[in-house]
Short mmCIF file of C-alpha atoms in Angstrom, two decimals:
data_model
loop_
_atom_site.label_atom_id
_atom_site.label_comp_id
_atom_site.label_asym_id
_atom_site.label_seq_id
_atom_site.Cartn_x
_atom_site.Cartn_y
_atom_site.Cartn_z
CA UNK A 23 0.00 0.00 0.00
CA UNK A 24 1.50 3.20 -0.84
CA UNK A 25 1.27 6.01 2.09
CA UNK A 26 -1.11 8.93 1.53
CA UNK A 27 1.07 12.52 1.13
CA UNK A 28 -1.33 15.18 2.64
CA UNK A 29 0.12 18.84 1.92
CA UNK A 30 -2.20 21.05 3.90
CA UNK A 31 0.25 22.67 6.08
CA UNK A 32 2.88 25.13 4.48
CA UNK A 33 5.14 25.01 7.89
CA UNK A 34 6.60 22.21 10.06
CA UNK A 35 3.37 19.99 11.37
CA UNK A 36 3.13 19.91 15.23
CA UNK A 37 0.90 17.13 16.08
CA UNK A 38 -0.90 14.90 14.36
CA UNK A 39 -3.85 12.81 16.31
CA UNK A 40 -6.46 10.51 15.12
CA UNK A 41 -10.43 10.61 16.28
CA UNK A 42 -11.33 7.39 18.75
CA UNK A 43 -12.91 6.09 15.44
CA UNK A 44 -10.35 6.45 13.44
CA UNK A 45 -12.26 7.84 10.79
CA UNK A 46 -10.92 11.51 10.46
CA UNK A 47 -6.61 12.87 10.98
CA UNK A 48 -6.65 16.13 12.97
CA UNK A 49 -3.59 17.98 12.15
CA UNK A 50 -2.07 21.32 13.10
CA UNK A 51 1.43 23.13 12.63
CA UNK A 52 3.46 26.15 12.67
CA UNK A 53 0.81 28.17 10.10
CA UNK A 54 -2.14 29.41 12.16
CA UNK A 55 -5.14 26.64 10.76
CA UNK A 56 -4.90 23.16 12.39
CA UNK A 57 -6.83 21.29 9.82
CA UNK A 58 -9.07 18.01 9.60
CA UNK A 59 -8.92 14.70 6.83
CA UNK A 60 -10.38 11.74 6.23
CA UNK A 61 -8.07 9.02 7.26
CA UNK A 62 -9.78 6.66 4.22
CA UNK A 63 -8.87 8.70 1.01
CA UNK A 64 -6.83 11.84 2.62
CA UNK A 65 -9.79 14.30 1.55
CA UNK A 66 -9.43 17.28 3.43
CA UNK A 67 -12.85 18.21 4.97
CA UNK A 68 -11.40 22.01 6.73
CA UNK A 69 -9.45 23.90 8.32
CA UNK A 70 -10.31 25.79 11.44
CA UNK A 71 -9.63 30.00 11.39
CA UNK A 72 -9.03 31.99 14.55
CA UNK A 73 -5.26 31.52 15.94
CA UNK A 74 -2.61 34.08 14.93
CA UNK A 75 0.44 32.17 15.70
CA UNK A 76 1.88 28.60 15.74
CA UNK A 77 -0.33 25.94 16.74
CA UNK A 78 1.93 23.48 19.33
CA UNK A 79 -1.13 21.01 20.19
CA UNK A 80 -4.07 20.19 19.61
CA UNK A 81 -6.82 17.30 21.68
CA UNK A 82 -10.28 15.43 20.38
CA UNK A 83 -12.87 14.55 23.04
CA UNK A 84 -13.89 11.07 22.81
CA UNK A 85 -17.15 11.75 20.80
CA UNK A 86 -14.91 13.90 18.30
CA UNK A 87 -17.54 16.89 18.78
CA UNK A 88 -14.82 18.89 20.59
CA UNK A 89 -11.50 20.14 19.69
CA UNK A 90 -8.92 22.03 22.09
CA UNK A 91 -6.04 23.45 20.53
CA UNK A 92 -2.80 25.90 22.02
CA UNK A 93 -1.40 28.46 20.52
CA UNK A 94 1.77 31.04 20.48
CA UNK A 95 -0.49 33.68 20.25
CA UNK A 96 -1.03 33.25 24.13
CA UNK A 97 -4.54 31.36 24.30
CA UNK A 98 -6.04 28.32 24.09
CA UNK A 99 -9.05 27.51 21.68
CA UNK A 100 -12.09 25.50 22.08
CA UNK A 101 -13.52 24.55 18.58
CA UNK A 102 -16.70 22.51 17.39
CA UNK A 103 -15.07 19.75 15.45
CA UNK A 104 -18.16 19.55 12.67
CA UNK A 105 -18.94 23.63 12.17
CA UNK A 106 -15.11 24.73 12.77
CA UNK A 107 -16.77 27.48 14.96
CA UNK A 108 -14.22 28.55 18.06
CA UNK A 109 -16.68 28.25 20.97
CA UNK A 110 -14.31 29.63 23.86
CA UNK A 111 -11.06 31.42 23.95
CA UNK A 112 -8.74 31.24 27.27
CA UNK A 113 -6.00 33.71 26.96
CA UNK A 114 -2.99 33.58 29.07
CA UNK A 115 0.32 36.32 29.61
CA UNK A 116 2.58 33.77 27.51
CA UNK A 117 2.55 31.01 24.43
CA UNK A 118 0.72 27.88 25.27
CA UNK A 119 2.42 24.88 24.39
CA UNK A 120 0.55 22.30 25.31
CA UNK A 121 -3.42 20.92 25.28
CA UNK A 122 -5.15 18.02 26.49
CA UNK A 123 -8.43 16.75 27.05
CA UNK A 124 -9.73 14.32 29.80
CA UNK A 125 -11.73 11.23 29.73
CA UNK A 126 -14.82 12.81 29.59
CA UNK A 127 -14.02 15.72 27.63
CA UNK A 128 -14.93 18.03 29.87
CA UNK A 129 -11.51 19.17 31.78
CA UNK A 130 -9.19 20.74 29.15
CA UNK A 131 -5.26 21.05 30.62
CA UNK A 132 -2.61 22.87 29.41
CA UNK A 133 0.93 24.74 29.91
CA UNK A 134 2.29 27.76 29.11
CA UNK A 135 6.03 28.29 28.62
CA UNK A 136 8.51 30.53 31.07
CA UNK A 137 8.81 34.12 29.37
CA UNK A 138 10.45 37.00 31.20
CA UNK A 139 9.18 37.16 34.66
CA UNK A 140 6.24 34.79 33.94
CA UNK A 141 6.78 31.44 34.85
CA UNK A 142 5.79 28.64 33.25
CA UNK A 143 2.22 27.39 34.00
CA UNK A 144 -0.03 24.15 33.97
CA UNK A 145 -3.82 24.71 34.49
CA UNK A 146 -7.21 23.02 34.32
CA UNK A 147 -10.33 24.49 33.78
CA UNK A 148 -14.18 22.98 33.25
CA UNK A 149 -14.83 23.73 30.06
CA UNK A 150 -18.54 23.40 31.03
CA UNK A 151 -18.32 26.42 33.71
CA UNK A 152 -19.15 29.61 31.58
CA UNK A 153 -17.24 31.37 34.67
CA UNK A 154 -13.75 29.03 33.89
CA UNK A 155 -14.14 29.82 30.39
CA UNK A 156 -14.34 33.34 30.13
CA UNK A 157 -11.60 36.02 30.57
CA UNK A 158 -9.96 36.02 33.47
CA UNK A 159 -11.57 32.81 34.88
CA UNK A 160 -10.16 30.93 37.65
CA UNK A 161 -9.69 27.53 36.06
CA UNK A 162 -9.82 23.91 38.86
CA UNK A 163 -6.42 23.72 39.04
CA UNK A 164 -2.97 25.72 38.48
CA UNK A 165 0.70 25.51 39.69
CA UNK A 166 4.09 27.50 38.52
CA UNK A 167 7.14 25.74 37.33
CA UNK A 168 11.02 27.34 37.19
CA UNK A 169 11.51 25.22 33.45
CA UNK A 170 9.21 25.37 31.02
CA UNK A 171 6.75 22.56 30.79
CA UNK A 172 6.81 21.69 26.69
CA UNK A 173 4.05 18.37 26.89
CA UNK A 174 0.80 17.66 29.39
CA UNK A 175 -1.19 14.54 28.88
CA UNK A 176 -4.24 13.10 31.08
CA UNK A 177 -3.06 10.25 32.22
CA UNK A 178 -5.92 9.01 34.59
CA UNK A 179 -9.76 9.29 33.64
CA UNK A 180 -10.41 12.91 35.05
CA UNK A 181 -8.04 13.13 37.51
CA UNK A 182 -4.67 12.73 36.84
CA UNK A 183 -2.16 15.03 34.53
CA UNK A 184 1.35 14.07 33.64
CA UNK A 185 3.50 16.56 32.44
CA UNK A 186 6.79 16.83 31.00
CA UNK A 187 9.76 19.53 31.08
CA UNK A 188 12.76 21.33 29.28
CA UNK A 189 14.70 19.44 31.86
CA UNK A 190 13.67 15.56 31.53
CA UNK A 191 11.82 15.83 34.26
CA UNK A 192 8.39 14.40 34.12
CA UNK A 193 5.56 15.02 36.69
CA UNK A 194 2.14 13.74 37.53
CA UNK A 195 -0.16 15.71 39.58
CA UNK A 196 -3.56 14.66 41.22
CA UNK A 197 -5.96 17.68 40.23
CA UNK A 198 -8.07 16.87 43.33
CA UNK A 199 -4.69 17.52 45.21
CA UNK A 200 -2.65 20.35 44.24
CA UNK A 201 -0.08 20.70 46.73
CA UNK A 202 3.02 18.54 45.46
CA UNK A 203 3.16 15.88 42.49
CA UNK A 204 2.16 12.92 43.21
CA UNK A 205 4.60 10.83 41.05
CA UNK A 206 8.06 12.24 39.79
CA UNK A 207 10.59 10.58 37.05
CA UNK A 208 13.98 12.70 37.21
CA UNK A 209 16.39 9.65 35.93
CA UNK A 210 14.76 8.37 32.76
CA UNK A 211 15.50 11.24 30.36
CA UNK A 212 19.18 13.94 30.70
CA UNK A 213 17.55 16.71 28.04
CA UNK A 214 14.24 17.98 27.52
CA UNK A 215 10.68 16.13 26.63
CA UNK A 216 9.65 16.24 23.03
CA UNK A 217 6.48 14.02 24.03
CA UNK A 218 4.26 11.91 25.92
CA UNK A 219 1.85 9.67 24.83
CA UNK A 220 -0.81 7.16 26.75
CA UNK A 221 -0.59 3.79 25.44
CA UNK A 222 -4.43 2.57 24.30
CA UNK A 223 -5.19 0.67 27.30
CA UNK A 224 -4.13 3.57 29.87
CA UNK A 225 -1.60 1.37 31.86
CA UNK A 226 1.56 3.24 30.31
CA UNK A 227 3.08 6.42 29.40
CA UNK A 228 5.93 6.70 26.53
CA UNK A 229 7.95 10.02 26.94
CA UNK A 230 10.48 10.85 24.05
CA UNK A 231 13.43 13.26 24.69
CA UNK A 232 16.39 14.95 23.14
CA UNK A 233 18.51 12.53 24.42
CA UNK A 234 17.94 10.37 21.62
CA UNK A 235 15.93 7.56 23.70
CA UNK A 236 12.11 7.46 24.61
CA UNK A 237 11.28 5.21 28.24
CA UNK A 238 8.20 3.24 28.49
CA UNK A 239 6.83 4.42 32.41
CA UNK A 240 3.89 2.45 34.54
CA UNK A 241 1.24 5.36 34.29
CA UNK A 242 0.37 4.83 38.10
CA UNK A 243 4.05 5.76 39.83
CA UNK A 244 6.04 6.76 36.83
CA UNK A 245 8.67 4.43 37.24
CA UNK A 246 10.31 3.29 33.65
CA UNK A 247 9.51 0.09 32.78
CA UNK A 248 11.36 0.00 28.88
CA UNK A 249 14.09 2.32 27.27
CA UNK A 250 14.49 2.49 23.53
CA UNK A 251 17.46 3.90 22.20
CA UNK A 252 18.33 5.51 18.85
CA UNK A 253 20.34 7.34 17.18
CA UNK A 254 18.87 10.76 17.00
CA UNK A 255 16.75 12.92 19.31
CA UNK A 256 13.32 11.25 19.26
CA UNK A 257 10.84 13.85 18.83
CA UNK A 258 7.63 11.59 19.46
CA UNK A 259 7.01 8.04 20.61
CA UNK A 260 3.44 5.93 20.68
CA UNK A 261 2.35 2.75 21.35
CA UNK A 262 0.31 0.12 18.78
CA UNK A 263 -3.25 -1.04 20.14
CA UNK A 264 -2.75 -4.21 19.19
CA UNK A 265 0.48 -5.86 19.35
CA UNK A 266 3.22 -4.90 21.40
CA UNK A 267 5.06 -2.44 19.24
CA UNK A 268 6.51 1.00 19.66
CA UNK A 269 7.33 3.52 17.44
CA UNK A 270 9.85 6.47 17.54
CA UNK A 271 9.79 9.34 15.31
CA UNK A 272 12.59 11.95 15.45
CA UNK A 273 16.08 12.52 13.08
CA UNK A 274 18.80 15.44 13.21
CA UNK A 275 17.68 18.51 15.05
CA UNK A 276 15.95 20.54 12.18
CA UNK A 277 18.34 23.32 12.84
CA UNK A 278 21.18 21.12 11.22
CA UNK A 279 19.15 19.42 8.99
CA UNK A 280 20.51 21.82 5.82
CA UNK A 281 24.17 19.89 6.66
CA UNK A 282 22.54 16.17 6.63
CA UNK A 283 22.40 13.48 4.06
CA UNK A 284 18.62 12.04 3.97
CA UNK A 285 20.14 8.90 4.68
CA UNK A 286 22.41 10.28 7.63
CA UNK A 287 19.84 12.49 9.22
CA UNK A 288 17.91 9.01 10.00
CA UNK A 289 14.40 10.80 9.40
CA UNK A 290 12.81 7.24 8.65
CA UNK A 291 10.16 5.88 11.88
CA UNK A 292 11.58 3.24 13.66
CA UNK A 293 9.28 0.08 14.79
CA UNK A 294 10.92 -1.14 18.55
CA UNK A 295 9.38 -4.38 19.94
CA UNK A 296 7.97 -3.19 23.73
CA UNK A 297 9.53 -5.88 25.62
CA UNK A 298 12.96 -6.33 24.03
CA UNK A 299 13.94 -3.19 23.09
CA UNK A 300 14.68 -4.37 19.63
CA UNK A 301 14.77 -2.20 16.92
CA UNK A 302 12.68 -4.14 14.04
CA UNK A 303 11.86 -2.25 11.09
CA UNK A 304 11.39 1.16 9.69
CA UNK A 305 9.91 3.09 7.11
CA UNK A 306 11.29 6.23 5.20
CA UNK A 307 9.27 8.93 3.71
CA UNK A 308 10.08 12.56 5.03
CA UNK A 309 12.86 14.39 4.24
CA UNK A 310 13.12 16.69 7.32
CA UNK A 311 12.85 15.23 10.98
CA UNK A 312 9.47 13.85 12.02
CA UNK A 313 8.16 15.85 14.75
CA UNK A 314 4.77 14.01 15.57
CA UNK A 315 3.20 10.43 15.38
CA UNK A 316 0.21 8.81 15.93
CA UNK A 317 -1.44 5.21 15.09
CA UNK A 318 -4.31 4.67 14.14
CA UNK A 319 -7.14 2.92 16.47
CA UNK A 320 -7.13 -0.01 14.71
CA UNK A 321 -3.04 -0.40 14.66
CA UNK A 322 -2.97 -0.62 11.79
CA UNK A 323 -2.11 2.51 10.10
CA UNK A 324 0.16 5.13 11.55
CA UNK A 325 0.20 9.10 10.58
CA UNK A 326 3.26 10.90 11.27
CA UNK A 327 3.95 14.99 10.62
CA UNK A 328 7.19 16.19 9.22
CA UNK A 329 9.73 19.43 9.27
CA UNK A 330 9.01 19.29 5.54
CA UNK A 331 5.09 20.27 6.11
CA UNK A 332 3.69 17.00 4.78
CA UNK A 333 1.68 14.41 6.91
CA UNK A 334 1.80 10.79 5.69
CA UNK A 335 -0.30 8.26 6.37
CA UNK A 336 1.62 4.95 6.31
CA UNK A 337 -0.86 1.98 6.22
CA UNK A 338 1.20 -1.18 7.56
CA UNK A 339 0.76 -4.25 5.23
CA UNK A 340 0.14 -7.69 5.81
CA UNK A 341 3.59 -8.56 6.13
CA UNK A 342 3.51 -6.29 8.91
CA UNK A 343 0.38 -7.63 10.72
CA UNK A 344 1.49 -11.42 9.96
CA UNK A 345 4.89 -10.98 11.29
CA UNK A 346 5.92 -12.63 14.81
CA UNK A 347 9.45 -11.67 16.59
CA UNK A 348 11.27 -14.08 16.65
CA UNK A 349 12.86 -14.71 20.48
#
């Protein structure tokens, strides 16, 4: 099967995340319009119009009606998926970087980077209290953090956010508790996090760094379970629904990428095996770094976002889905 080439993005794409059907690609990136496909045919359905500024993240509720999305133009967006109408705006004093939706779809979370003598901030607010919503609103939750906090990911129904710093550091508070964290990870990862993703059944969290690996951590305590290695920082990580797969996205830093050979910038995803660490396949296609992956539902597609503005949508064939490690 050859992979779908979607051009609707004239910058570097951000994130790319599939519905909990499977049925649409929601994709956003350093132009201001995050913008929506069909994952069958790569039809693009829309684009959604309101941010001035680079789009970091975006988040789907579970019944795709809702869409979050975070911005450098200091606020956070909440969209109606089908009319592409912005229903809510929460501005903040600096860029947010990161967005995500919990369980229910009611609790959006995000962060907001360290600029000047604001520090960096995580928050939570109800999206379903007009009062949390509106300008100036006092969201559920907030704390203040001396590094920047680049990815935040609900990690437990509606209660639970992990978060991840320019550091290596990665946090998980309880929102019903908002003293101190509640789980901390300081050894897994020496530079910053480029991601974190939930695995499908919600017992694990891959983080990918700058360090070149990404660590598979138990979602309850935080403590890594797995560590793939490669040979370029790893700019996002996920986990296949089905078997037990993992695959790393990343390549030379996009800064140097002018001075790389395609072949020596390793820009290719890389297939790991989840238990033994094993590198087993990969699959080329951009030519810049890849700075965002998802798969699909089913497991068996994966959609990945490039430095070169192109998503691809890689559908694994039955080679793939026939093919048993051998131990």
């Amino acid at each position: 099967m050859r992979p779908l080439s979607l051009k609707g993005h004239d910058r570097a794409l951000t994130r790319v995340r599939f519905n909990r059907e499977g049925d649409l690609l929601f994709s956003a990136g350093k132009n201001k319009a995050p913008c929506v496909w069909f994952t069958e045919n790569g039809e693009r359905i829309g684009t959604y119009e309101g941010h001035n500024g680079v789009v970091w993240d975006l988040d789907v509720s579970w019944d795709t009606k809702r869409m979050v999305t975070s911005s450098g133009d200091n606020s956070i967006k909440v969209w109606d998926v089908e009319s592409g109408e912005c229903t809510d705006t929460i501005n903040q004093p600096t860029p947010c970087r990161s967005v995500t939706l919990s369980y229910s779809g009611n609790l959006v979370g995000f962060s907001t980077l360290k600029m000047t003598k604001n520090l960096s901030a995580l928050s939570v607010h109800d999206i379903r209290d007009s009062n949390q919503m509106k300008e100036g609103g006092e969201g559920l939750f907030r704390t203040s953090f001396d590094h920047s906090i680049i990815m935040s990911l609900f990690s437990s129904l509606d209660d639970k956010i992990t978060v991840g710093n320019e550091n290596g550091v990665i946090l998980q508070y309880d929102i019903r508790n908002s003293e101190a964290p509640c789980a901390t990870n300081e050894s897994s990862h020496r530079f910053g996090i480029t991601d974190l993703q939930l695995s499908p059944d919600g017992a694990f969290v891959i983080s990918s760094s700058k360090d070149k690996t990404a660590a598979l951590l138990d979602m309850t305590n935080l403590k890594q379970l797995k560590q793939y290695r490669s040979e370029r920082p790893v700019n996002s990580a996920c986990v296949s629904p089905m078997r037990d797969h993992i695959v790393l996205g990343g390549g030379e830093d996009a800064m140097q990428v002018t001075q790389t050979a395609v072949s020596a910038g390793h820009f290719e995803a890389k297939l790991y095996h989840m238990v033994f660490e094993e590198e087993f396949a990969r699959f080329k296609g951009h030519f810049g770094p890849i700075n965002t992956l998802a798969f699909h539902p089913d497991g068996n597609i994966i959609a990945s976002g490039g430095e070169d503005g192109y998503v691809r949508v890689q559908e694994l064939d039955a080679e793939y889905l026939e093919f048993t490690y051998d131990y």
